[in-house]
Each structure stands twice: as C-alpha cells, then as structure tokens.
mmCIF file of C-alpha atoms in Angstrom:
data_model
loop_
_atom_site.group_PDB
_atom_site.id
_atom_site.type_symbol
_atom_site.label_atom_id
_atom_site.label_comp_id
_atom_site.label_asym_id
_atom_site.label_seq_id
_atom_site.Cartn_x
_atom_site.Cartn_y
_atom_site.Cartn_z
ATOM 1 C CA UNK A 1 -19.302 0.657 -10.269
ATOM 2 C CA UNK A 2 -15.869 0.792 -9.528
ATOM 3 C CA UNK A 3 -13.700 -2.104 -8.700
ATOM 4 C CA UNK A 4 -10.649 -2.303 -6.729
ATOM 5 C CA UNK A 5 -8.592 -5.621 -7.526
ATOM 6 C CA UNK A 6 -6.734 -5.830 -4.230
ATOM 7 C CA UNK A 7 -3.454 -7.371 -3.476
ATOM 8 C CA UNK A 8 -2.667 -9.494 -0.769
ATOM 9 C CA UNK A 9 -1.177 -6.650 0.845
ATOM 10 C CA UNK A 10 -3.219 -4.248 0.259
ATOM 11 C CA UNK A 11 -6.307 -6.166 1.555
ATOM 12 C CA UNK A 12 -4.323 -6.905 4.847
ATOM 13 C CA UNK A 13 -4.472 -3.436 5.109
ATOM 14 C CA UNK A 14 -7.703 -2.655 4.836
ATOM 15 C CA UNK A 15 -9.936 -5.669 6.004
ATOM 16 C CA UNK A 16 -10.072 -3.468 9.077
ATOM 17 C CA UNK A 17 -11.552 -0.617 7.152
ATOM 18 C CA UNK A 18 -13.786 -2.178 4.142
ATOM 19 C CA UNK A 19 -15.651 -4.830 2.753
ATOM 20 C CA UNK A 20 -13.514 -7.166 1.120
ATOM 21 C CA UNK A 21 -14.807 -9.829 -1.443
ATOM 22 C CA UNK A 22 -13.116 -13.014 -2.191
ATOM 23 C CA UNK A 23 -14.201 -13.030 -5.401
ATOM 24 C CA UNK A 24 -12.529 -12.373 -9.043
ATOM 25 C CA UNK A 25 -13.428 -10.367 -11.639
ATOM 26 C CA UNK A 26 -12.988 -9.894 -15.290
ATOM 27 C CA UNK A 27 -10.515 -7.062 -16.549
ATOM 28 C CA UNK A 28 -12.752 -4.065 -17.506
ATOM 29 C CA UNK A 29 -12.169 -0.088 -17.663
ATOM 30 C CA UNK A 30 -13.801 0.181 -14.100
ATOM 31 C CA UNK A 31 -11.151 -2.816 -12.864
ATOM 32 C CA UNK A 32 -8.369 -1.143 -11.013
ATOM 33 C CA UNK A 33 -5.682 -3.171 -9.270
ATOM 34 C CA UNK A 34 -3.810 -1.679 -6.256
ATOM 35 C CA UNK A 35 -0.800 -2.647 -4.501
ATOM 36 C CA UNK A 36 1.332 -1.029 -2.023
ATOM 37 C CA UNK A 37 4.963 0.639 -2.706
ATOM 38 C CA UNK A 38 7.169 1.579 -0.045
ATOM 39 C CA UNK A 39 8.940 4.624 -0.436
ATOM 40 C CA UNK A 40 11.413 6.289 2.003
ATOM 41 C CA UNK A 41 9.596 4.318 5.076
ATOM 42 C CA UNK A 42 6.055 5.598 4.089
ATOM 43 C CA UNK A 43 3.509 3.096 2.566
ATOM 44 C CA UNK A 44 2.188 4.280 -0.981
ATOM 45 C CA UNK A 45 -0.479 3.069 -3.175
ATOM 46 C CA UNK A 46 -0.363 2.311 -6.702
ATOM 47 C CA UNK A 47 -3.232 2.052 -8.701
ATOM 48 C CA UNK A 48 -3.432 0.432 -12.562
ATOM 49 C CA UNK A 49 -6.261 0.373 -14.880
ATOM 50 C CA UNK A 50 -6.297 -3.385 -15.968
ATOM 51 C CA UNK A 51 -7.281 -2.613 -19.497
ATOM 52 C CA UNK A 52 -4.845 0.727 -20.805
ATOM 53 C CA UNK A 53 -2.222 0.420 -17.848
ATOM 54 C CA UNK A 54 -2.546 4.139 -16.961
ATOM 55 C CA UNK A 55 -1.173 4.213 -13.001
ATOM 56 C CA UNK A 56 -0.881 6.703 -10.508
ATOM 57 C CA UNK A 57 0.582 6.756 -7.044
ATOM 58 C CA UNK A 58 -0.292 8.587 -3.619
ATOM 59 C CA UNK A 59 0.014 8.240 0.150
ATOM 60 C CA UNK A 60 -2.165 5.791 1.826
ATOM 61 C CA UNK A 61 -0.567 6.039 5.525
ATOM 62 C CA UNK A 62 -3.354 6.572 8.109
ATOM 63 C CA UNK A 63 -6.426 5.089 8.836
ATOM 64 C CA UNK A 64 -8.447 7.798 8.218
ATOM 65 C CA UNK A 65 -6.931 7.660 4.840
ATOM 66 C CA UNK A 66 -7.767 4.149 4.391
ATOM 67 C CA UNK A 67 -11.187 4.811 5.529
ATOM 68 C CA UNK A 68 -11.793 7.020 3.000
ATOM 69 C CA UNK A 69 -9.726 5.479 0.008
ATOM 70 C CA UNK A 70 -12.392 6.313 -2.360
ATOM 71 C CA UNK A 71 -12.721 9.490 -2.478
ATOM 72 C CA UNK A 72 -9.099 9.661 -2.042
ATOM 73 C CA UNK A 73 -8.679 7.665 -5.527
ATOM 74 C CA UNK A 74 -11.052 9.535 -6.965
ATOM 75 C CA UNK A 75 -9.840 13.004 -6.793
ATOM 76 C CA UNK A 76 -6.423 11.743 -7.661
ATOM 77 C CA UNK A 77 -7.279 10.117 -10.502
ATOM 78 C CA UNK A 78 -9.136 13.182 -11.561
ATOM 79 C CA UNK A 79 -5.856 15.646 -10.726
ATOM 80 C CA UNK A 80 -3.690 12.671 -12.473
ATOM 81 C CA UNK A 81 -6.104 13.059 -16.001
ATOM 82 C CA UNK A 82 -6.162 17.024 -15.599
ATOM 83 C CA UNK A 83 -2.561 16.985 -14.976
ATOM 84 C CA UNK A 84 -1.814 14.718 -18.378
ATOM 85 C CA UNK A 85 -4.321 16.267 -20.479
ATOM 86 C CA UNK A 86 -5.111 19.686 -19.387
ATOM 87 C CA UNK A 87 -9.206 18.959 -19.652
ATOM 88 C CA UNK A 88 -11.664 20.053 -17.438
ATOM 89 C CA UNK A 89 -13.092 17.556 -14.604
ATOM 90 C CA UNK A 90 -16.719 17.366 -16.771
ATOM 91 C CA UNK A 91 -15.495 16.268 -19.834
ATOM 92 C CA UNK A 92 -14.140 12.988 -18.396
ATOM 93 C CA UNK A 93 -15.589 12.401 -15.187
ATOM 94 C CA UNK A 94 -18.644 10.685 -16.650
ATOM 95 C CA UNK A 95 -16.561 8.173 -18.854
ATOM 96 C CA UNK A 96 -15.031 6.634 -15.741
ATOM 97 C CA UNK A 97 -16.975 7.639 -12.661
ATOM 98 C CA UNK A 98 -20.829 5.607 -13.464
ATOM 99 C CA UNK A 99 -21.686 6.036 -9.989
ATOM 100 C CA UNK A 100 -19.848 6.192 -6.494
ATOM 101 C CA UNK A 101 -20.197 2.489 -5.581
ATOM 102 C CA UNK A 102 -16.848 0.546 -4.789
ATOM 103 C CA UNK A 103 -16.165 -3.298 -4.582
ATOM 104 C CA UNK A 104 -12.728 -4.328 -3.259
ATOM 105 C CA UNK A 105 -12.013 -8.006 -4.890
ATOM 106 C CA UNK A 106 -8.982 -10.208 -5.118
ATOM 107 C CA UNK A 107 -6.735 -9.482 -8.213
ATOM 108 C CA UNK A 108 -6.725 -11.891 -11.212
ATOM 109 C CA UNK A 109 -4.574 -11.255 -13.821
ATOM 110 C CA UNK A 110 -0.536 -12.518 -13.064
ATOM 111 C CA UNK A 111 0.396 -10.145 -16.852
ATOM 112 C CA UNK A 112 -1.199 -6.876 -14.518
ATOM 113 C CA UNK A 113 0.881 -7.888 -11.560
ATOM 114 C CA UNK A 114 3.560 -7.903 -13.808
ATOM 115 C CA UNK A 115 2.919 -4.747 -15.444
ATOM 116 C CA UNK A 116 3.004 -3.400 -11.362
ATOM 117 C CA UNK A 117 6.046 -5.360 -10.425
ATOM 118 C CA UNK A 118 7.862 -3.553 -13.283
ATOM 119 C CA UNK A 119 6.550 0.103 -12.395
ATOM 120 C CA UNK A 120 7.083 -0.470 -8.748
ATOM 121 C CA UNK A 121 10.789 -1.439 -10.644
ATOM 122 C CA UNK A 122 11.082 1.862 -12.720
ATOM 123 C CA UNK A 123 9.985 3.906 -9.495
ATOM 124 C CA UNK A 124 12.821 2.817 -7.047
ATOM 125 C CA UNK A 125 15.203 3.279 -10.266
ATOM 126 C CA UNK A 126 13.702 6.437 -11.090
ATOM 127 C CA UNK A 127 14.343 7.919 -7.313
ATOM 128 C CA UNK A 128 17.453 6.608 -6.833
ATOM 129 C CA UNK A 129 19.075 7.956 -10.342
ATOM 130 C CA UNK A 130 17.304 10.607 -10.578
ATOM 131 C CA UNK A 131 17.295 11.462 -7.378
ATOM 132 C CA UNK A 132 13.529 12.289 -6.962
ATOM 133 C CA UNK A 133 12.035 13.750 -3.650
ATOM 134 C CA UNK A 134 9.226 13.360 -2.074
ATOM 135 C CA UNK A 135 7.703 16.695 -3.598
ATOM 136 C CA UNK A 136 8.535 15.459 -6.766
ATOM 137 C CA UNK A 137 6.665 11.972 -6.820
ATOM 138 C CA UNK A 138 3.903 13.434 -8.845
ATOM 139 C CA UNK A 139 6.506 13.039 -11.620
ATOM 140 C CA UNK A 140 6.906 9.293 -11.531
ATOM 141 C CA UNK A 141 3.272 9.415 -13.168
ATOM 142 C CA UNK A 142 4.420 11.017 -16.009
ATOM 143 C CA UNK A 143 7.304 8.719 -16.014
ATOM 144 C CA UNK A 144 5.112 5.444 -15.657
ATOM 145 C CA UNK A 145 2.245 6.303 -18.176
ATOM 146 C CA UNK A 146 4.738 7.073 -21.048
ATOM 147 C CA UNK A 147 6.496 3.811 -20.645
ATOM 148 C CA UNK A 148 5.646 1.269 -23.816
ATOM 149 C CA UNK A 149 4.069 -2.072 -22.369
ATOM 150 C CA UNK A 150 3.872 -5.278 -24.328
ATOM 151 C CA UNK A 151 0.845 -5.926 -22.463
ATOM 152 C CA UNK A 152 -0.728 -3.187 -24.645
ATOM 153 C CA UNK A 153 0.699 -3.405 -27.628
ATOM 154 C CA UNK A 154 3.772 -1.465 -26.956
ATOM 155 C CA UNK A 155 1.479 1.575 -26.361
ATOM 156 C CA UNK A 156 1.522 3.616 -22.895
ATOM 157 C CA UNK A 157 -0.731 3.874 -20.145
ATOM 158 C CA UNK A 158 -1.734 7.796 -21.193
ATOM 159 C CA UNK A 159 -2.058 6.679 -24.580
ATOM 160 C CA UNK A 160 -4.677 4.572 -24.162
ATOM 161 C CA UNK A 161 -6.728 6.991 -21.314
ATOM 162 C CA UNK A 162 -6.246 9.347 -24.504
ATOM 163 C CA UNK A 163 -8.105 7.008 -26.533
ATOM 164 C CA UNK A 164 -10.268 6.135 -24.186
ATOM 165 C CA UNK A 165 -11.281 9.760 -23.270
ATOM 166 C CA UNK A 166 -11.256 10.527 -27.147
ATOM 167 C CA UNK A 167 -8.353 13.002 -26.663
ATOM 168 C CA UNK A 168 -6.013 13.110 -30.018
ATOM 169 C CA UNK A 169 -2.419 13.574 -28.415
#
C-alpha cells in the first residue's frame, strides 16, 4: 500500500477529490509526503520518500489531474527511476509498487518538512540563477536527489533509491 503523507495544503486541495484520513503514520519506504510548489503561477507537486529523501516534481493543476493523482505519481515516479538509473520498469516496479491501493494521511515528521522546505528552497534558487524553464523542470530532479542531506547521513536522495533498488552507482 502506498501512503501519501499530505500537507495542509495539499489536502485542501484534494478533500474534494479523495479520501482523506486524519490519521499519522510511521515513516516507511511506501510513506511519501507531498506538498505543493508554486512555480511561475502554476501549482506543482512535490513528492519525498520519508525514508531515502529521493523527490520528484510534476504538475498537479486540474481536477481531473487531482482525480487521478495516483496513477499520475506512479508513472512519474517510474519515468523519474528510469530517467536516474537507466533500468527497465520490471526490475523495480515490484520493490515499490506492492499493490495499487493509496491512503492519503496527515504528515508527521517536522525533519521531512524540513528536508521539503529546503528543496522547495534550492528549486526557486535553481530557476532563478540558472534560469530554468518550464521544459527544463525535469532537471531540478536531478538537482534535488544529488543534494547531501543530514537527515540521511549526508547521503542523497538517488543514493539511497540506488541502495534500495540494489543498483551499485
């Protein structure tokens, strides 16, 4: 089962659309937290594994889009792991996807928030320096996973899906 640790803005968003829980759960490779990014006046969603940090972005705008958020993270998470590694869909996609059930809780860790706060940081620095584009936000994935985080030991977000996925870098 997967499980989407909500923020506060995020589940404004989408008590329309899904079943929200008030409950909180325990940080776990299926524990993803999500919170919302604005970027150039279009709302974005950024999604962190609690345990090994590894994040990816995308578009969230519509509500057809919000309706169908899962599949939506799925197959970005699955372009966001071929994209990093360069493996195929099969030798992965039973590691993290157990089934296709989804439960949207309430985040509880303040050190992942933090982890999010400082990538939502890096991404506004990121686009204004380096003057990134819209076409280009696929980048800031790259950009995020590489970054060292205390949280983890000083070890990145794609490190860890490496070592989780049993991929020597």
């Amino acid at each position: 089962m997967m499980i989407l640790s909500c923020t506060k803005k995020i589940r404004d968003k989408l008590k329309k659309s899904k079943e929200l829980e008030d409950e909180k759960v325990d940080l776990s490779i299926s524990n993803w937290y999500v919170d919302l990014i604005r970027l150039n006046r279009k709302e974005y969603y950024l999604f962190t594994n609690s345990v090994m940090l590894y994040s990816f972005l995308t578009y969230i705008g519509t509500e057809k889009e919000k309706k169908n958020l899962e599949s939506i993270f799925r197959s970005k998470l699955i372009e966001a792991i071929k994209a990093d590694f360069g493996i195929s869909e099969s030798s992965f996609e039973s590691k993290l996807f157990t089934d296709n059930d989804f439960r949207y809780v309430k985040t509880n860790s303040r050190s992942i928030l933090g982890v999010m706060n400082d990538y939502k940081y890096q991404i506004e620095v990121l686009i204004w320096h380096k003057e990134i584009t819209e076409e280009d936000y696929e980048s800031l994935r790259h950009y995020l996973n590489e970054c060292p985080m205390s949280t983890i030991n000083y070890s990145s977000g794609k490190k860890e899906m490496a070592k989780f996925l049993s991929i020597s870098e």
